[in-house]
CSV table of C-alpha atoms in Angstrom, one decimal:
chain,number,residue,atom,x,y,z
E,229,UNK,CA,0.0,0.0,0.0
E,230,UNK,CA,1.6,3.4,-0.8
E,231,UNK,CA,2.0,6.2,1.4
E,232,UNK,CA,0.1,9.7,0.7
E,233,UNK,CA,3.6,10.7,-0.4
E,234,UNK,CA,4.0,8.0,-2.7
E,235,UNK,CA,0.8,8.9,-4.4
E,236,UNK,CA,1.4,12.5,-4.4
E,237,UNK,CA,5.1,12.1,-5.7
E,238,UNK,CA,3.8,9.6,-8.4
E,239,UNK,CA,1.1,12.5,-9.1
E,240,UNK,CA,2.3,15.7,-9.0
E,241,UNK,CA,6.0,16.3,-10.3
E,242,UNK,CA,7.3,19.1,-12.5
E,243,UNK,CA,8.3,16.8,-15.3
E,244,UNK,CA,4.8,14.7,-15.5
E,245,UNK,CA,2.6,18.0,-16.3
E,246,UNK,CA,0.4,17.9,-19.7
E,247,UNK,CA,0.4,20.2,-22.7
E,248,UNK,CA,-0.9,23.6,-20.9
E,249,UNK,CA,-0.9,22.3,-17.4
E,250,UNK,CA,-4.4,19.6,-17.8
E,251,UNK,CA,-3.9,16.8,-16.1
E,252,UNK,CA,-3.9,13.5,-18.1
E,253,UNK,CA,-7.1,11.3,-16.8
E,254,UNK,CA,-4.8,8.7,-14.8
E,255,UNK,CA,-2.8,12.3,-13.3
E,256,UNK,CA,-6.3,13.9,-12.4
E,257,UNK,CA,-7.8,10.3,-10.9
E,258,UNK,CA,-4.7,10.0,-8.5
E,259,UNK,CA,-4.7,13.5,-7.8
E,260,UNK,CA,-8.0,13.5,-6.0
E,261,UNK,CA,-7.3,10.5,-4.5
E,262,UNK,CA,-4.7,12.0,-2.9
E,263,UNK,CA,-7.1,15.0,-2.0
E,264,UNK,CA,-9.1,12.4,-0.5
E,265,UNK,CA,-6.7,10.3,1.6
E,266,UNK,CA,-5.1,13.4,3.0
E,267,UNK,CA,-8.0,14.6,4.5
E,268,UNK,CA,-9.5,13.6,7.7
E,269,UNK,CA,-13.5,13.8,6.1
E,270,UNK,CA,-13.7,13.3,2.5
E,271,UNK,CA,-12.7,9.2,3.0
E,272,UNK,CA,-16.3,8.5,4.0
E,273,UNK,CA,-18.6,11.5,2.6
E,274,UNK,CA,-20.2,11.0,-0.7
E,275,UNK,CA,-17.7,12.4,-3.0
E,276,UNK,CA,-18.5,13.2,-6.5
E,277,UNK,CA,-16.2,12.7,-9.0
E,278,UNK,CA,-18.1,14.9,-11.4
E,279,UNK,CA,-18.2,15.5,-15.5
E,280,UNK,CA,-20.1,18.4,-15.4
E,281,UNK,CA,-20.7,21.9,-13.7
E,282,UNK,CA,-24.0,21.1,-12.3
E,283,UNK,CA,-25.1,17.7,-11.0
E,284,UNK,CA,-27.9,16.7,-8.3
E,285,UNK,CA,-26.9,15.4,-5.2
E,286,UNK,CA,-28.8,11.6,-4.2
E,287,UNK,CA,-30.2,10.6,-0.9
E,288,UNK,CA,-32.2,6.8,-1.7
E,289,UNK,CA,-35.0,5.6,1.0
E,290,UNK,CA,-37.7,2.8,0.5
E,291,UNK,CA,-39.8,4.3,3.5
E,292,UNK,CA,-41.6,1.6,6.1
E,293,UNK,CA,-44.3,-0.9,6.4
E,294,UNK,CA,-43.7,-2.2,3.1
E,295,UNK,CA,-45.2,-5.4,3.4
E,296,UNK,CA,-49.1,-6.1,1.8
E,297,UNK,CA,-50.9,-9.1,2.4
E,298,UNK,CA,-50.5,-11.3,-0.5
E,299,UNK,CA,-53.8,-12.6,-2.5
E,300,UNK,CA,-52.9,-15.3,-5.1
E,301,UNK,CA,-54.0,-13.6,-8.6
E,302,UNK,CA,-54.1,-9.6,-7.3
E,303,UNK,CA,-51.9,-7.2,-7.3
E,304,UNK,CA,-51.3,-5.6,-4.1
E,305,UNK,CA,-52.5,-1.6,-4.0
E,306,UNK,CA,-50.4,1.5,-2.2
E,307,UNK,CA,-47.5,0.5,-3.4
E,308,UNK,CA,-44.6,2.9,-2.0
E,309,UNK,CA,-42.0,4.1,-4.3
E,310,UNK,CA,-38.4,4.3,-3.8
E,311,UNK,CA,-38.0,8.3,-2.2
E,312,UNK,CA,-35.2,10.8,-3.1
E,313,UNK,CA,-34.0,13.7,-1.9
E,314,UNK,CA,-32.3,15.6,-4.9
E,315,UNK,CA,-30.3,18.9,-4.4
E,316,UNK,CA,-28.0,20.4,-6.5
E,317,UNK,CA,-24.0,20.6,-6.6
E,318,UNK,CA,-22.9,23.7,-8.1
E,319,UNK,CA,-19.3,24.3,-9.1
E,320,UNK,CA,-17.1,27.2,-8.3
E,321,UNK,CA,-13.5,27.9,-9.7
E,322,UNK,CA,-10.7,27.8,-7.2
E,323,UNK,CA,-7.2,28.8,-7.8
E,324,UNK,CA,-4.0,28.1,-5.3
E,325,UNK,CA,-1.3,30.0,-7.0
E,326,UNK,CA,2.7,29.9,-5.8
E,327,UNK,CA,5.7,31.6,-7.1
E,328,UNK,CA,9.3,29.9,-6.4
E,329,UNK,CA,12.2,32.1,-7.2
E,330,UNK,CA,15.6,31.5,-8.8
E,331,UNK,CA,17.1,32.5,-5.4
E,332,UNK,CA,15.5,30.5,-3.3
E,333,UNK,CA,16.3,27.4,-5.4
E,334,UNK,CA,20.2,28.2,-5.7
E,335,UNK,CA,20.0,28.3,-1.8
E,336,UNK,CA,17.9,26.0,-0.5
E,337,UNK,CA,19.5,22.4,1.0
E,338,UNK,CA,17.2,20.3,-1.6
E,339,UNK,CA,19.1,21.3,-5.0
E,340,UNK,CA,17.3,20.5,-8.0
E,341,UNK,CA,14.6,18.2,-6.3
E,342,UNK,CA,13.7,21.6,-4.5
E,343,UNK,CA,10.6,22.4,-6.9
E,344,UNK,CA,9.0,18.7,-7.3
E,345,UNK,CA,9.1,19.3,-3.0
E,346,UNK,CA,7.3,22.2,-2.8
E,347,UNK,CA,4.8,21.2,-5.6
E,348,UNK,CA,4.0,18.7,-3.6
E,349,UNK,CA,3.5,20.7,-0.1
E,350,UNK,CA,1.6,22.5,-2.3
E,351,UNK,CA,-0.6,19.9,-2.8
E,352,UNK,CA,-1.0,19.3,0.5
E,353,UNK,CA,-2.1,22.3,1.3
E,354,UNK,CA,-4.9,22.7,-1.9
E,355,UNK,CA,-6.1,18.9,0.0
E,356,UNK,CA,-6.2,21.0,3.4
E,357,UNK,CA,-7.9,24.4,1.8
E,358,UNK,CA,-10.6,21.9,-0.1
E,359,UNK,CA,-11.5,20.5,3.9
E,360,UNK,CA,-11.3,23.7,5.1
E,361,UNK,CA,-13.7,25.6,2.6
E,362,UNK,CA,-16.3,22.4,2.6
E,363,UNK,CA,-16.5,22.8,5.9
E,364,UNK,CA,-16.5,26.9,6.4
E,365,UNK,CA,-17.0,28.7,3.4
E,366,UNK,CA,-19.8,31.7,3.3
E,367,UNK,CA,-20.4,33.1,0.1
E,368,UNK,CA,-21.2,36.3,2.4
E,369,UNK,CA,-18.5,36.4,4.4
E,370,UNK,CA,-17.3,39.5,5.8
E,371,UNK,CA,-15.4,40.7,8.9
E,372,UNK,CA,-17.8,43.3,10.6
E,373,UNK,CA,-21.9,44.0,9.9
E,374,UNK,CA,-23.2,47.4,10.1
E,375,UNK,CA,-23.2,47.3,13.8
E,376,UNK,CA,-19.7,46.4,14.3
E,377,UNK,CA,-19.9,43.3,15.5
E,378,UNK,CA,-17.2,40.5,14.4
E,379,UNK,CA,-18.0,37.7,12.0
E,380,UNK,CA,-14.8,36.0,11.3
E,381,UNK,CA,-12.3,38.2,12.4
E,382,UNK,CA,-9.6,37.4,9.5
E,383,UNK,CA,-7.6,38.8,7.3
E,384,UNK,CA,-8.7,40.3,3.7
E,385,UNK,CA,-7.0,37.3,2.1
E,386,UNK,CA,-9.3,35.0,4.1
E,387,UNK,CA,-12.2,36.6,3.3
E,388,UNK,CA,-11.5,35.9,0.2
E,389,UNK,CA,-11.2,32.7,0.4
E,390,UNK,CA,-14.1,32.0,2.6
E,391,UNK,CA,-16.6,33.8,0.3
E,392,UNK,CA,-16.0,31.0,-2.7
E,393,UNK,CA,-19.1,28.7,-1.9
E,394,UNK,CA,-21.4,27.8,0.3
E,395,UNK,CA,-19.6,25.3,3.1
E,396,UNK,CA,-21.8,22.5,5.0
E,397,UNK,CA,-21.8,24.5,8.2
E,398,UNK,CA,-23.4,27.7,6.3
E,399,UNK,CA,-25.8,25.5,4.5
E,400,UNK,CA,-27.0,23.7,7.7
E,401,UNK,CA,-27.2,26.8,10.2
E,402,UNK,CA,-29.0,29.0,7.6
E,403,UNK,CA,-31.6,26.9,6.3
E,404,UNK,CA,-35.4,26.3,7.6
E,405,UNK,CA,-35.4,22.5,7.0
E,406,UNK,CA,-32.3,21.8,8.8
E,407,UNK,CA,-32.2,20.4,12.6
E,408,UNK,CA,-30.4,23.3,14.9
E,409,UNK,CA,-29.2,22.7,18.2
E,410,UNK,CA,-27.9,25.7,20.1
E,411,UNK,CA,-27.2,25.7,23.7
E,412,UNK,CA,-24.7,26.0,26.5
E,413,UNK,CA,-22.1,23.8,27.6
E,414,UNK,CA,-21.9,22.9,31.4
E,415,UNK,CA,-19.6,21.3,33.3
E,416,UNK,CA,-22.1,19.7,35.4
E,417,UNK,CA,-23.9,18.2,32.4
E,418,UNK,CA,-21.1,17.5,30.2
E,419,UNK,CA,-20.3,16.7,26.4
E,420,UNK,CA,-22.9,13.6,27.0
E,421,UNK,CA,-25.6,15.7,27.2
E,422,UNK,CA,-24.7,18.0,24.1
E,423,UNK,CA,-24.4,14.7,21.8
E,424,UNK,CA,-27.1,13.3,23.3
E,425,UNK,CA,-29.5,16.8,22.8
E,426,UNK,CA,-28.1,16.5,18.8
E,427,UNK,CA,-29.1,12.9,18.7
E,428,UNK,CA,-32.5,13.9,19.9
E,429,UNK,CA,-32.8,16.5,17.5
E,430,UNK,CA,-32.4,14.4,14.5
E,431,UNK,CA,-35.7,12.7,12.8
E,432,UNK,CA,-36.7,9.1,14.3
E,433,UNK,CA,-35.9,7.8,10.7
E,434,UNK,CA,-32.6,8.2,10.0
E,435,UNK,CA,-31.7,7.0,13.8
E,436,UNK,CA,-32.2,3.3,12.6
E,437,UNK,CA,-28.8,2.7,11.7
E,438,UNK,CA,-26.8,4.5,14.6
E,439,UNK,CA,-23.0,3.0,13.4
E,440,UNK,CA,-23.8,4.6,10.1
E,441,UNK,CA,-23.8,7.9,11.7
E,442,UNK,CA,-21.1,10.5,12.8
E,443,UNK,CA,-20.8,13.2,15.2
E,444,UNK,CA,-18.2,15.4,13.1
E,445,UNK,CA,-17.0,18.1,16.1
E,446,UNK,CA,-13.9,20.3,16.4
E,447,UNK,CA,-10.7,18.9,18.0
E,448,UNK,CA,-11.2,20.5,21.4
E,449,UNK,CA,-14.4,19.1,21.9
E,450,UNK,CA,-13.0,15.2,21.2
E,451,UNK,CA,-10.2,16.3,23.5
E,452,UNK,CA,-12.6,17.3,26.6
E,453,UNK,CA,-15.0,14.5,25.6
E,454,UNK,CA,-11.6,11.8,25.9
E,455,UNK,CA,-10.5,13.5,28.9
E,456,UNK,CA,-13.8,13.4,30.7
E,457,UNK,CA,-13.7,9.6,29.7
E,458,UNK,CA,-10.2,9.1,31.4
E,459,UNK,CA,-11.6,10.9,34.7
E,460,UNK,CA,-14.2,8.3,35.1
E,461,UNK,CA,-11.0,6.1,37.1
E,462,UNK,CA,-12.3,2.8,36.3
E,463,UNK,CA,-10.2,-0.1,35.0
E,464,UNK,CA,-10.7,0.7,31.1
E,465,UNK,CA,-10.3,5.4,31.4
E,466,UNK,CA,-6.9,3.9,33.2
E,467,UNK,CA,-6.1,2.1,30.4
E,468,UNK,CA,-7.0,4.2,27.8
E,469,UNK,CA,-5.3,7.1,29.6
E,470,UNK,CA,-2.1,4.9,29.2
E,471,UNK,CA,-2.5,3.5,26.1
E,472,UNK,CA,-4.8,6.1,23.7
E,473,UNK,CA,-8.5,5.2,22.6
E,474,UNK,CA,-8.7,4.1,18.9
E,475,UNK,CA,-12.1,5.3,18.6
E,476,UNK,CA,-14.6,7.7,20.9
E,477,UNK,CA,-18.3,6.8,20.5
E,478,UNK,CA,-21.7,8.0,22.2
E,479,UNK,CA,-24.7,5.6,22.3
E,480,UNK,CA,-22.3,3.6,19.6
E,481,UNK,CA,-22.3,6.8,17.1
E,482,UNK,CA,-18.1,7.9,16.4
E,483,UNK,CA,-16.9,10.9,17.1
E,484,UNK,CA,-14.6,12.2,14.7
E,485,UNK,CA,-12.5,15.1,15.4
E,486,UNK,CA,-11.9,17.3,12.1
E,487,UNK,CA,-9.2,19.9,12.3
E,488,UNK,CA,-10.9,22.9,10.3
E,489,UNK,CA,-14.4,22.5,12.4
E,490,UNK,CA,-14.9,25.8,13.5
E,491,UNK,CA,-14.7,25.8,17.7
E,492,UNK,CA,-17.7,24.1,19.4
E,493,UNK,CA,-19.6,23.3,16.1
E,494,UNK,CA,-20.7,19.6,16.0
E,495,UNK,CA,-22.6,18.0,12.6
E,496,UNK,CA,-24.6,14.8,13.4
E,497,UNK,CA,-25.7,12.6,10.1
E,498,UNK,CA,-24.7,9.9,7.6
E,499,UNK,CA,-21.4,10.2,5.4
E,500,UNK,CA,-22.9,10.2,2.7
E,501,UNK,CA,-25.2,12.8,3.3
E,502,UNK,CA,-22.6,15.5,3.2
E,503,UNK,CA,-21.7,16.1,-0.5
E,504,UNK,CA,-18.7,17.3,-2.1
E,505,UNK,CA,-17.8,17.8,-6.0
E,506,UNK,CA,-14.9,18.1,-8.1
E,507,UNK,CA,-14.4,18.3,-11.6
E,508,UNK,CA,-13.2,15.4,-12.7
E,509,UNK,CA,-11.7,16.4,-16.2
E,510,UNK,CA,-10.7,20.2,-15.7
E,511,UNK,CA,-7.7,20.2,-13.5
E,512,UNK,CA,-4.7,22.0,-14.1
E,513,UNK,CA,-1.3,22.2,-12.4
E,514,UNK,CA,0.6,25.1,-14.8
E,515,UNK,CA,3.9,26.9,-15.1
E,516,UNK,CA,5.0,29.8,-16.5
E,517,UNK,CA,8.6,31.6,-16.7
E,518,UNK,CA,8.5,35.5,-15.2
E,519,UNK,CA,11.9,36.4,-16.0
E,520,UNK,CA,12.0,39.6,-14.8
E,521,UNK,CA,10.4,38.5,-11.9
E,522,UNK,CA,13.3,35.8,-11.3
E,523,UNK,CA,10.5,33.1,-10.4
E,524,UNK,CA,8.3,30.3,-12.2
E,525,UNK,CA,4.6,30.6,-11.3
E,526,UNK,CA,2.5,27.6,-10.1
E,527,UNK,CA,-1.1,27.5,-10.2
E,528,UNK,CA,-3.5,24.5,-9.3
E,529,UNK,CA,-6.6,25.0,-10.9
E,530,UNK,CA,-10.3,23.3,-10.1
E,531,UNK,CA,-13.4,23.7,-9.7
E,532,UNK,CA,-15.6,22.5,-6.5
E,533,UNK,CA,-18.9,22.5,-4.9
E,534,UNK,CA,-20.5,21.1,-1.7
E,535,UNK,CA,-24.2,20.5,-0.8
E,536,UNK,CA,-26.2,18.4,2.1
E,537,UNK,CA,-28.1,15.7,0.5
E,538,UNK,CA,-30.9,15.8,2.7
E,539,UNK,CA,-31.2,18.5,5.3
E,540,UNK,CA,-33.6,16.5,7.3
E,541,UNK,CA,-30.8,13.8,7.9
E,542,UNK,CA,-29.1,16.2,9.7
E,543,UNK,CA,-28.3,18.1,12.8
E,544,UNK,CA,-26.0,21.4,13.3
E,545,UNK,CA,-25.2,22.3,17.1
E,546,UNK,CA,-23.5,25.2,17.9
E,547,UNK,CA,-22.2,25.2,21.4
E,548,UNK,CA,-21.6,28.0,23.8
């Protein structure tokens, strides 16, 4: 099994680049699975590997109470269909541009493999961006309203990058179908009864398969929730303590700790029921020669999108 290095070095190298920077098919299919296996949440979400600009997103139920009493020679009546939730994906351009100078290659300690290296760190960090702006991205973002108050409290260039799309946590906060949990945090109480208030919140329907759901949270909030499991002092929190937990669960639902979750934000729901899209055939990785600058110019090129599938299946909490 190769490592994400492997992959990436086998991908992305400044000798393996196509005619005006497009990726050749077999390039662009082991690019994005690098973007996927460097990441801590596209491995399980439905991930679109998409021909077009535009595509719907697909959430497949066959309801309850199916069964009909069967009379030999008649057709049974009310017979259910198969259910879908469609919404749609749409595609935005992203660009992560880089300049490396003739200076800084002459110097650096990496001689001529300098540039494949920071190609591939800069692939990396597209992977990380991609997590990050699924996750965050407000197509409205700004630092201060008309009142003063702060919204996100960044710099221009962030702003900038946050106001690309529409990321999960905008779609799910802002819209009238979605299951909101907002409340305080007490120490009293604990992280039990915040993943236990989101698992109330969420629609009797979707709670039939429990394993096939996840609590998505920030990192500090799987921190505290670990730490309040190693203060319990029983024989297991001891060994854990010593030995790490593979896996944190609540009522047999993971917990998975994503980096670029914004603080106390939690997402409850299936996999599969957040949606991300790339382009599966218009990916470009190109060069070009500045010489008065004294630099070669990178730029990764792709277009994105992210949607919920069904905003029934799922529950935002925000936590104070």
């Amino acid at each position: 099994m190769p490592t994400n290095e492997e992959i990436i070095t086998k991908a992305i190298s400044s000798g393996m680049l196509a005619t005006g920077g497009q990726l050749f098919p077999e390039q662009a299919k082991t690019f994005i699975d690098y973007v996927v296996d460097e990441t801590k949440i596209f491995k399980n979400i439905q991930f679109r590997r998409m021909n077009n600009f535009k595509a719907e997103t697909y959430e497949i139920g066959i309801g309850k109470r199916l069964l009909r009493k069967g009379i030999e020679g008649t057709e049974p009546d009310n017979i259910p269909a198969i259910t879908t939730s469609k919404r749609m994906i749409e595609l935005e351009e992203v660009i992560l541009p880089i300049d490396i100078t003739d200076r800084f290659k002459l110097e650096n300690v990496e001689g001529e493999s300098i540039e494949d290296k920071i190609l591939r760190l800069f692939t990396k960090q597209f992977s990380n961006d991609l997590e990050d702006l699924a996750l965050n991205a407000d197509k409205n973002a700004q630092n201060t309203n008309s009142s003063g108050d702060s919204y996100f409290d960044v710099t221009d260039g962030e702003i900038d990058f946050l106001s690309i799309i529409n990321g999960w946590v905008k779609i799910l906060s802002e819209d009238s179908d979605a299951n909101i949990v907002m409340m305080n945090y007490s120490e009293t109480d604990g992280w039990k009864k915040v993943f236990k208030s989101l698992l109330a919140a969420l629609p009797k329907k979707f709670k039939g398969n429990k394993k096939g759901l996840v609590y998505y949270c920030d990192e500090e909030i799987l921190e505290e929730y670990e730490y309040a499991y190693f203060d319990r002092g029983t024989i297991n929190s001891d060994k854990a303590l010593l030995e790490g937990m593979s896996r944190l669960t609540y009522a047999g639902i993971p917990i998975e700790g994503v980096p670029s979750m914004p603080s106390g934000n939690i997402i409850l729901t299936p996999p599969e029921n957040l949606a991300f899209g790339i382009h599966n055939k218009d990916i470009k990785i190109e060069s070009e020669r500045k010489a008065r600058k004294r630099a070669d110019e990178y730029t990764i090129t792709a277009y994105v999108g992210t949607q919920i599938a069904n905003l029934k299946g799922a529950v935002f909490g925000k936590i104070g």
